[in-house]
PDB file of C-alpha atoms in Angstrom:
ATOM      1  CA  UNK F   1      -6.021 -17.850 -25.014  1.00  0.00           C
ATOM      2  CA  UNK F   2      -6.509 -19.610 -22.044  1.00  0.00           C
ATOM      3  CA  UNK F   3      -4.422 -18.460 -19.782  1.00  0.00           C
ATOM      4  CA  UNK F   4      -5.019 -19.719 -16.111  1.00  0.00           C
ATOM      5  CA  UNK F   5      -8.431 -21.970 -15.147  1.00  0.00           C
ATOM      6  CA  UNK F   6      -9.219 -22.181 -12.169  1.00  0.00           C
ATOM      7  CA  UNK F   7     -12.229 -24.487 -10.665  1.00  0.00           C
ATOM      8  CA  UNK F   8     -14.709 -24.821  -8.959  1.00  0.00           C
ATOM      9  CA  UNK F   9     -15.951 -20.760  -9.282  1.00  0.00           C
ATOM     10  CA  UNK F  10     -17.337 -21.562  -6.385  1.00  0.00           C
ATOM     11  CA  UNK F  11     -18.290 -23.375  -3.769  1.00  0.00           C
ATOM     12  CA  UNK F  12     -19.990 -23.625   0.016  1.00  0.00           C
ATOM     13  CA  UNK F  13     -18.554 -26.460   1.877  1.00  0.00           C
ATOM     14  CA  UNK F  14     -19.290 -28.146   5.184  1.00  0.00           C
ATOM     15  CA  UNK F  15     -16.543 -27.281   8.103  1.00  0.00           C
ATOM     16  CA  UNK F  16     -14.322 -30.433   7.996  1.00  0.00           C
ATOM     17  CA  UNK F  17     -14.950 -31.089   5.113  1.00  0.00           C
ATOM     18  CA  UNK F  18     -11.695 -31.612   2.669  1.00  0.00           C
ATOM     19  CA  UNK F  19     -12.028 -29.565  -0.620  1.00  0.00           C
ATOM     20  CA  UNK F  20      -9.045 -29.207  -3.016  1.00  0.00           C
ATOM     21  CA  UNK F  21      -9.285 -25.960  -5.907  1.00  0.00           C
ATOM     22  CA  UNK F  22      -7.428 -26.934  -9.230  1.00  0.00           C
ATOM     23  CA  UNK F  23      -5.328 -24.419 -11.124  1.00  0.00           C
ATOM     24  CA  UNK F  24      -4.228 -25.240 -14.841  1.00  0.00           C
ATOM     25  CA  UNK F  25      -2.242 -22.698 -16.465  1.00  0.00           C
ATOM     26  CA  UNK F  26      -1.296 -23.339 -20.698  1.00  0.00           C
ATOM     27  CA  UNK F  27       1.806 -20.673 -20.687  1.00  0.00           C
ATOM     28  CA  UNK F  28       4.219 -22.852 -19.608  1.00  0.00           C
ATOM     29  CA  UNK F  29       5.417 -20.639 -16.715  1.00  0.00           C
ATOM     30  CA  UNK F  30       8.032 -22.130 -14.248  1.00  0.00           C
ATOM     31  CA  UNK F  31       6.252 -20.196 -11.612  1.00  0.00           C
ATOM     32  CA  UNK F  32       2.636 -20.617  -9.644  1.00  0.00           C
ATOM     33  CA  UNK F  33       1.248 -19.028  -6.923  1.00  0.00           C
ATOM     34  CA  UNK F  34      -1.631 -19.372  -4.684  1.00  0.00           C
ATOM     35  CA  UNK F  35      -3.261 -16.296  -3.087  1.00  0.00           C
ATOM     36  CA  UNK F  36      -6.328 -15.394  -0.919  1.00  0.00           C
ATOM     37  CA  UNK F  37      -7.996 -12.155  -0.674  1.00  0.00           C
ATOM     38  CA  UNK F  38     -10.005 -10.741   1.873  1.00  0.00           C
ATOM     39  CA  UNK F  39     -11.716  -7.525   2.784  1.00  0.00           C
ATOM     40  CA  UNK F  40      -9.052  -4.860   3.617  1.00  0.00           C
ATOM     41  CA  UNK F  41      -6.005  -7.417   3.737  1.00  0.00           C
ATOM     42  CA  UNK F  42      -5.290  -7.273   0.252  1.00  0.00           C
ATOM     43  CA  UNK F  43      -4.018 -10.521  -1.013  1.00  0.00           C
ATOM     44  CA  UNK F  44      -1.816 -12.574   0.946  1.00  0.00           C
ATOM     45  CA  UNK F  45       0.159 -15.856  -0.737  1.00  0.00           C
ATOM     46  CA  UNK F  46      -0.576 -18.961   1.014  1.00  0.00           C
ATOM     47  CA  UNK F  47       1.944 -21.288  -0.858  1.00  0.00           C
ATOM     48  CA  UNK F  48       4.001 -20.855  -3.955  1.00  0.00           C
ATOM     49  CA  UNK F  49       6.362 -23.061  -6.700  1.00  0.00           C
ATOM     50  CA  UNK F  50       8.987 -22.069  -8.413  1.00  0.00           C
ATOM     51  CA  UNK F  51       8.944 -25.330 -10.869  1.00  0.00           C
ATOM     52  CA  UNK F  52       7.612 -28.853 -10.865  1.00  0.00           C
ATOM     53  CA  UNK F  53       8.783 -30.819  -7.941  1.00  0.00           C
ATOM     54  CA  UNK F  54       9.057 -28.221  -6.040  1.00  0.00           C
ATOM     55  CA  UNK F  55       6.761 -26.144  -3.066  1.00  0.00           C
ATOM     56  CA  UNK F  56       7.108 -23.346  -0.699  1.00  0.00           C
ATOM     57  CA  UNK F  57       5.430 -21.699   2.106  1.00  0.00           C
ATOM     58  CA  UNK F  58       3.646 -18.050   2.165  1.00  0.00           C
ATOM     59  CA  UNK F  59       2.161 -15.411   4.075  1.00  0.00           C
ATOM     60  CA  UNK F  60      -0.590 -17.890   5.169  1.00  0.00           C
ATOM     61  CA  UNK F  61       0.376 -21.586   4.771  1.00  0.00           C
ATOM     62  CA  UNK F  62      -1.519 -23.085   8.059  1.00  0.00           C
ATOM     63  CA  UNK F  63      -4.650 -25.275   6.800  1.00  0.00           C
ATOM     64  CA  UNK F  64      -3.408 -25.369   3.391  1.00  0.00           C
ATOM     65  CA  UNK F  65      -1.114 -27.825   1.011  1.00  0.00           C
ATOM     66  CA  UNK F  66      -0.292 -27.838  -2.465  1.00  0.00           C
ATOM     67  CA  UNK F  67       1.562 -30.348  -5.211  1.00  0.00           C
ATOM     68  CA  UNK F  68       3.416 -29.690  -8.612  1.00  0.00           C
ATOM     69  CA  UNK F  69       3.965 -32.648 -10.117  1.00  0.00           C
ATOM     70  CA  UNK F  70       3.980 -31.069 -13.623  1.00  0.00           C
ATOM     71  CA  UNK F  71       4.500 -27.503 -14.915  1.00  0.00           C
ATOM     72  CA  UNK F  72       0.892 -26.940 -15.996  1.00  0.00           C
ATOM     73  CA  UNK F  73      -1.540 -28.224 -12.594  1.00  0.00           C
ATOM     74  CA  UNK F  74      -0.950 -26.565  -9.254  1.00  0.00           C
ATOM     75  CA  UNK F  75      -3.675 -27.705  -7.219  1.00  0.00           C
ATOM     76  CA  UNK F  76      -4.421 -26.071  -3.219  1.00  0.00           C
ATOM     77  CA  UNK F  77      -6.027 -28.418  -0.735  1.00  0.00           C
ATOM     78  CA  UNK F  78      -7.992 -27.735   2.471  1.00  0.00           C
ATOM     79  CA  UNK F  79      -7.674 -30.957   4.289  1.00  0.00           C
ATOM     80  CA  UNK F  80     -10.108 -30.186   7.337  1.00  0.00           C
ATOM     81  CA  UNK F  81     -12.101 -26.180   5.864  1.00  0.00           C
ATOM     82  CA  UNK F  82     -13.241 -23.739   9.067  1.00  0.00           C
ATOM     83  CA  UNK F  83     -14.978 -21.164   8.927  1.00  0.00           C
ATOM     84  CA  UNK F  84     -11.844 -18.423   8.349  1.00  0.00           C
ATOM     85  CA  UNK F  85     -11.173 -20.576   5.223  1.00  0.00           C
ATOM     86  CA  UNK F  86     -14.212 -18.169   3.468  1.00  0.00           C
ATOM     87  CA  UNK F  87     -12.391 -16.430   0.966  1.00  0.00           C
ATOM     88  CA  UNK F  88     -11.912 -15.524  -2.877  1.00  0.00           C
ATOM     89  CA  UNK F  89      -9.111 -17.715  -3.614  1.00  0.00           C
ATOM     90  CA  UNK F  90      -6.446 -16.741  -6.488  1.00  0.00           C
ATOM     91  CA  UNK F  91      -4.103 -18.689  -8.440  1.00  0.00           C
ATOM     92  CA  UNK F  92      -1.394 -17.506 -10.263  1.00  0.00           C
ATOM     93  CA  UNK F  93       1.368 -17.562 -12.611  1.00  0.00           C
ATOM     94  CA  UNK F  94       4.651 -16.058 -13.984  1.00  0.00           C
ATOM     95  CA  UNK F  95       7.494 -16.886 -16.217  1.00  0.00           C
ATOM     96  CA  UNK F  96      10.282 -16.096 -13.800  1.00  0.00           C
ATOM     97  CA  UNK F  97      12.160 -15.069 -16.981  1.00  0.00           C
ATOM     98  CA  UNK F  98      14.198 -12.876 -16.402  1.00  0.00           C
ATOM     99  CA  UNK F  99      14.167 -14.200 -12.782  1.00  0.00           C
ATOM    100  CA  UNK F 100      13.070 -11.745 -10.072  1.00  0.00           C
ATOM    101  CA  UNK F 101      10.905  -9.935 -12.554  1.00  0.00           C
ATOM    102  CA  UNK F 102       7.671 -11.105 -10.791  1.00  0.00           C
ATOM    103  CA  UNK F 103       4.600  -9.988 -13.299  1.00  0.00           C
ATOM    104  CA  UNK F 104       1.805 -12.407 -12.251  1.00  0.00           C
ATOM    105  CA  UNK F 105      -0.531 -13.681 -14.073  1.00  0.00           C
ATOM    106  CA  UNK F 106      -4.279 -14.308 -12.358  1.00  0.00           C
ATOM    107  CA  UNK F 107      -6.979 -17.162 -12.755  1.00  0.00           C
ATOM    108  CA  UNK F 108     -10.677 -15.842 -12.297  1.00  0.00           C
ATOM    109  CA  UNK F 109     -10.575 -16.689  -8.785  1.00  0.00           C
ATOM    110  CA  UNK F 110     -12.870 -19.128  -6.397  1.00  0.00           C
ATOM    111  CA  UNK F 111     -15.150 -17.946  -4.042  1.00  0.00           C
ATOM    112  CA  UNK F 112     -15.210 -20.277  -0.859  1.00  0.00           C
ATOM    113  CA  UNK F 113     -17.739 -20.128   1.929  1.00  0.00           C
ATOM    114  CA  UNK F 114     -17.223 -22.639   5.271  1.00  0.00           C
ATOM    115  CA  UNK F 115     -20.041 -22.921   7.200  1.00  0.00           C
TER     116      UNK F 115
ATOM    117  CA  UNK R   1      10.696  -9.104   4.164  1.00  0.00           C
ATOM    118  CA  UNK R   2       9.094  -6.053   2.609  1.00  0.00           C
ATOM    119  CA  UNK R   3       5.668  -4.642   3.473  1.00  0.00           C
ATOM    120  CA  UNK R   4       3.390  -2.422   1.327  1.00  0.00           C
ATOM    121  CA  UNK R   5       1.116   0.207   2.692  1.00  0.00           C
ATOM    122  CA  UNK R   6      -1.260   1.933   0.707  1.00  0.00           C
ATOM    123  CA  UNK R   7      -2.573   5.376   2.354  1.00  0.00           C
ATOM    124  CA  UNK R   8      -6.401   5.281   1.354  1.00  0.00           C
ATOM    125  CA  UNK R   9      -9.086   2.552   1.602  1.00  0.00           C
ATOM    126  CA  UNK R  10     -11.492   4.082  -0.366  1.00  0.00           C
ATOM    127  CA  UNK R  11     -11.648   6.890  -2.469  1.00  0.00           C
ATOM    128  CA  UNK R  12     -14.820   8.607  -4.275  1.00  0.00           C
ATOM    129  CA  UNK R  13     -14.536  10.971  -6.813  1.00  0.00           C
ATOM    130  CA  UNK R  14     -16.406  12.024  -9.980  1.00  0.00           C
ATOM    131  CA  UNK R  15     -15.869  11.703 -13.232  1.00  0.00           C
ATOM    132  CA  UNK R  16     -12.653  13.780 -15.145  1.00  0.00           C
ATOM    133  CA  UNK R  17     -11.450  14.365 -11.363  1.00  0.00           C
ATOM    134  CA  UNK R  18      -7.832  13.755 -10.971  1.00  0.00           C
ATOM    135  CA  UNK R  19      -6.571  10.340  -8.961  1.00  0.00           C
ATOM    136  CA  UNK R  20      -3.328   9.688  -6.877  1.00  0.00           C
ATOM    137  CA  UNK R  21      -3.047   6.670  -5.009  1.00  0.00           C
ATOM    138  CA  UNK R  22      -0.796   6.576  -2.512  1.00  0.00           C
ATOM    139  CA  UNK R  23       1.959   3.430  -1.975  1.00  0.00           C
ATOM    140  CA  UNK R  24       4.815   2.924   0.308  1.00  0.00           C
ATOM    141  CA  UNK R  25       6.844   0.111   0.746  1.00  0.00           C
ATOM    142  CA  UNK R  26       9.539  -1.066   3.399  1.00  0.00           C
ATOM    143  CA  UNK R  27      12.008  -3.041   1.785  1.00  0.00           C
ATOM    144  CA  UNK R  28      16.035  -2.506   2.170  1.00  0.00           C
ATOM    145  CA  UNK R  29      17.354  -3.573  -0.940  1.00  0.00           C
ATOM    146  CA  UNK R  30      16.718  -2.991  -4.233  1.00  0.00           C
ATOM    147  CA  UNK R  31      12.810  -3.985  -5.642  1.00  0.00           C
ATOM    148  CA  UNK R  32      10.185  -4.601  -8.439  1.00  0.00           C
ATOM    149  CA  UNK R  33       6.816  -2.413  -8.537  1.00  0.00           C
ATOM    150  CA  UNK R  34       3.727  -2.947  -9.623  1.00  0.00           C
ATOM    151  CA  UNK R  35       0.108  -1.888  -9.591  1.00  0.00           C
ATOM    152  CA  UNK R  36      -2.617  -4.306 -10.627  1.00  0.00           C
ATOM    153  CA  UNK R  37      -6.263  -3.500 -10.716  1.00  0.00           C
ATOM    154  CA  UNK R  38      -9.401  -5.470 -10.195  1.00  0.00           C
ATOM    155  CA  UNK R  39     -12.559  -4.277 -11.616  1.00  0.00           C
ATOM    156  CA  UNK R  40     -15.497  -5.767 -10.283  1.00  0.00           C
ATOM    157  CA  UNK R  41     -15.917  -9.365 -10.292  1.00  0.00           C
ATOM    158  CA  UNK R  42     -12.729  -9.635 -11.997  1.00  0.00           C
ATOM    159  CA  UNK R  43      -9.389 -11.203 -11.709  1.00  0.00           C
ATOM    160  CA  UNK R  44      -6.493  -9.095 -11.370  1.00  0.00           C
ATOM    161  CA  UNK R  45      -4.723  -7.381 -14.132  1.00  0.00           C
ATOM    162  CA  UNK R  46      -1.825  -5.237 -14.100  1.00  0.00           C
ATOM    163  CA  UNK R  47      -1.671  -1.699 -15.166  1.00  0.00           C
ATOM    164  CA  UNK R  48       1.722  -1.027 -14.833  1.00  0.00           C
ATOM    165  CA  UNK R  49       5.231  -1.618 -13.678  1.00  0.00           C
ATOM    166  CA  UNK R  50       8.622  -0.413 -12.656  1.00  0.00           C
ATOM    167  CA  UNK R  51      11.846  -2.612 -12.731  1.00  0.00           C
ATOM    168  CA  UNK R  52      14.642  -0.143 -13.260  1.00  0.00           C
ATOM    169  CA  UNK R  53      15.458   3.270 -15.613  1.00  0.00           C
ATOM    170  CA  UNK R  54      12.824   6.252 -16.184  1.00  0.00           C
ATOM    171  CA  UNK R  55      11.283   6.351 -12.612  1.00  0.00           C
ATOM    172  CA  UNK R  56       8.175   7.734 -14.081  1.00  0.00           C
ATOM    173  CA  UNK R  57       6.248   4.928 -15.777  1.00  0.00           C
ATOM    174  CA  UNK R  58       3.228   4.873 -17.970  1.00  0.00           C
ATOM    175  CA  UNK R  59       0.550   1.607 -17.673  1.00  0.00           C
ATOM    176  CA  UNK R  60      -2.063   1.138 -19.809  1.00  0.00           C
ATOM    177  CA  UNK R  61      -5.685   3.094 -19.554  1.00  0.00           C
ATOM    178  CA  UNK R  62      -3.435   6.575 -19.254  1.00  0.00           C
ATOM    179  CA  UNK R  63      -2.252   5.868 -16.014  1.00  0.00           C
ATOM    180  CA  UNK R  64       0.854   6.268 -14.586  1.00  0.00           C
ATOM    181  CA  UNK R  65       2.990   5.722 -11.865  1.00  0.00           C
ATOM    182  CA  UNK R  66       5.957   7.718 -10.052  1.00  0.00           C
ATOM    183  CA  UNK R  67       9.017   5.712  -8.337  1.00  0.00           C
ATOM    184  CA  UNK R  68      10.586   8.274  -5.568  1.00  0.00           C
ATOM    185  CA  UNK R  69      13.503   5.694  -4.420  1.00  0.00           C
ATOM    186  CA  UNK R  70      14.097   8.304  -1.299  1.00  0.00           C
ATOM    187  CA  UNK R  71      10.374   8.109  -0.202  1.00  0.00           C
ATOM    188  CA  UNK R  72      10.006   4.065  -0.675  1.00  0.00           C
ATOM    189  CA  UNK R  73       7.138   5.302  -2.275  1.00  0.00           C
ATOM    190  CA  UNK R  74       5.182   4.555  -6.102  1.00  0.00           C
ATOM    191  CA  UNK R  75       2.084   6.548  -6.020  1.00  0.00           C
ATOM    192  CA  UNK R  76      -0.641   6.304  -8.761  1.00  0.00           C
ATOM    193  CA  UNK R  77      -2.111   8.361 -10.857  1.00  0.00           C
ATOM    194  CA  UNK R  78      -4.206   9.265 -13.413  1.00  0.00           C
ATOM    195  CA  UNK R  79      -5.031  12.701 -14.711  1.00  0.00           C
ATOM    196  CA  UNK R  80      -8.813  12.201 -15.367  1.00  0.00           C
ATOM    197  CA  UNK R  81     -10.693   9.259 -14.376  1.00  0.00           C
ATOM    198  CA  UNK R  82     -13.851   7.714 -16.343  1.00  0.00           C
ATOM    199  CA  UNK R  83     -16.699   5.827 -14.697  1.00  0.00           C
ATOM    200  CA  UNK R  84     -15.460   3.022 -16.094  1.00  0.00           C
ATOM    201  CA  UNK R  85     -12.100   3.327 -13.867  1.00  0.00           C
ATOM    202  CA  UNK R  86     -14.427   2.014 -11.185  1.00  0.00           C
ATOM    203  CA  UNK R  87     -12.128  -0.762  -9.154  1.00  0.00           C
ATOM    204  CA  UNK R  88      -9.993  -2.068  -6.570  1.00  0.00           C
ATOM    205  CA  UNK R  89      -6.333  -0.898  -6.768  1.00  0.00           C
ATOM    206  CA  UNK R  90      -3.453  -2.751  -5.637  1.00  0.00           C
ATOM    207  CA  UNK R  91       0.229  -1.606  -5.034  1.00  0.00           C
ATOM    208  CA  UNK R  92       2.813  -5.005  -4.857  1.00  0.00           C
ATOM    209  CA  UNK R  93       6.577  -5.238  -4.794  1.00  0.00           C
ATOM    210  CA  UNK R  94       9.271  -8.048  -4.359  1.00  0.00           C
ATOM    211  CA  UNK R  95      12.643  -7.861  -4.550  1.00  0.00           C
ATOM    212  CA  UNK R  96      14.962  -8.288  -6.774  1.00  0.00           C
ATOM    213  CA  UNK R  97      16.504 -11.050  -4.889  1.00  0.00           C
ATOM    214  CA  UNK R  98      13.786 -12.905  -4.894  1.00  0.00           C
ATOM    215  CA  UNK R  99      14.127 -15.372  -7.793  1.00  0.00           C
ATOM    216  CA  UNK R 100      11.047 -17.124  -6.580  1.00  0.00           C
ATOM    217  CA  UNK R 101       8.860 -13.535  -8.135  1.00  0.00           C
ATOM    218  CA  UNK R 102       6.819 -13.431  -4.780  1.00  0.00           C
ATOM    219  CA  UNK R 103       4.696 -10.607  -4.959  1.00  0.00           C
ATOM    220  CA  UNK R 104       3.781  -8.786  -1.765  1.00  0.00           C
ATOM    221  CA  UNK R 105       0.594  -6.875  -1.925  1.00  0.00           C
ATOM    222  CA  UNK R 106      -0.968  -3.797  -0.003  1.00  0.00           C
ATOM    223  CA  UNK R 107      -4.377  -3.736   1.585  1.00  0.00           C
ATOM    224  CA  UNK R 108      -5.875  -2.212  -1.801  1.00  0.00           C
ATOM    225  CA  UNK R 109      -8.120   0.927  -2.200  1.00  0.00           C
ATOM    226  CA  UNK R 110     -10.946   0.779  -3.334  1.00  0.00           C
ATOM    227  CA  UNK R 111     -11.863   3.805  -6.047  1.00  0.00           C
ATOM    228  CA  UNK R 112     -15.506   4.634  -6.869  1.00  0.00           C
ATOM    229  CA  UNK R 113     -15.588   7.204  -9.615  1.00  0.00           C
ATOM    230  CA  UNK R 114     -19.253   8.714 -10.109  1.00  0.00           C
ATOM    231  CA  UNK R 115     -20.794  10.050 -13.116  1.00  0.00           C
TER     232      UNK R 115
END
């Protein structure tokens, strides 16, 4: 079982430089979720969707835009990367079902270094 | 919007040593708990949760977990830890309310058990 894929694994990128990380997930969850984690922050959400169509902010939105247009993709975009972009980057899913139940599924993660 | 706190960044212990992890959360309504764990180089994975009923609840890997509504608190534990329960540990809640299933996490601690 799949699960969640998420891609690149990682990747060092060029400040400025646009990069967008894909997220696939094959449960069919209504929910995704985009979090970064850094040392001694824990993981903070940067932007979130509850179903297809539909986007919300996080913790951390600044720098940082997303798109759902279907249930499966849920792709996070870094139009212009600096350097406090560096970070393991998580997506995420859950079924929402019952809602407010929360348990989260997690991709593998992508490692991100701006230089 | 609810915080979580978790009392210690690291821990080191040796093997068959009892754990407790400390977590507190501010929240004023009524919320979901979780703990997750990462071990290393891993994606997250949860180990347990707590929705509603028996406040004591048991996670996989004989852990458990204690929710003390009065405190705010869910504090980890585990009676006698392997080498192989070497990991990061993360507390999360959301609340109820929240039919989007945001998760907020705490900082983490990071557990080193030695042989």
């Amino acid at each position: 079982t799949a699960g969640i894929t998420q891609a690149p694994t990682s990747q060092i990128l060029a400040a400025g430089r646009s990069m967008t990380l894909r997220c696939t997930q094959d449960m069919r969850h209504n929910a995704m979720y985009w979090y970064r984690q850094d040392l001694g922050l824990g993981l903070r959400l940067i932007h979130y969707s509850n179903t297809a169509g539909t986007t919300g902010k996080g913790e951390v939105p600044d720098g940082y835009s997303v798109s759902r247009a279907n249930t499966d993709d849920f792709p996070l975009t870094l139009a212009s990367a600096v350097p406090s972009q560096t970070s393991v980057y998580f997506c995420a899913s859950s079924a929402l079902d019952p809602p407010g139940t929360g348990e989260l599924f997690f991709g593998e993660g992508s490692r991100l270094t701006v230089l | 919007a609810q915080s979580v706190s978790q009392h210690n960044h690291h821990v080191i212990l040796s093997e068959a040593a009892s754990l407790e992890l400390g977590c507190n959360y501010s929240y004023g309504g009524t919320v979901n708990l979780f703990w997750y764990v990462q071990y290393p180089g891993q994606h997250l994975q949860l180990l347990l949760k707590y929705f509603s009923g028996d406040p004591l609840v048991k996670g996989i890997k004989g852990f458990e977990a204690e929710f003390i509504k009065s405190k705010f608190s869910f504090n980890l534990r585990k009676p006698s830890v392997q080498w192989s329960d070497t990991a990061e540990y993360f507390c999360a809640v959301n609340a109820t309310t929240d039919s989007w299933g945001k998760l907020q996490f705490g900082a983490g601690t990071q557990v080193v058990v030695t042989p």
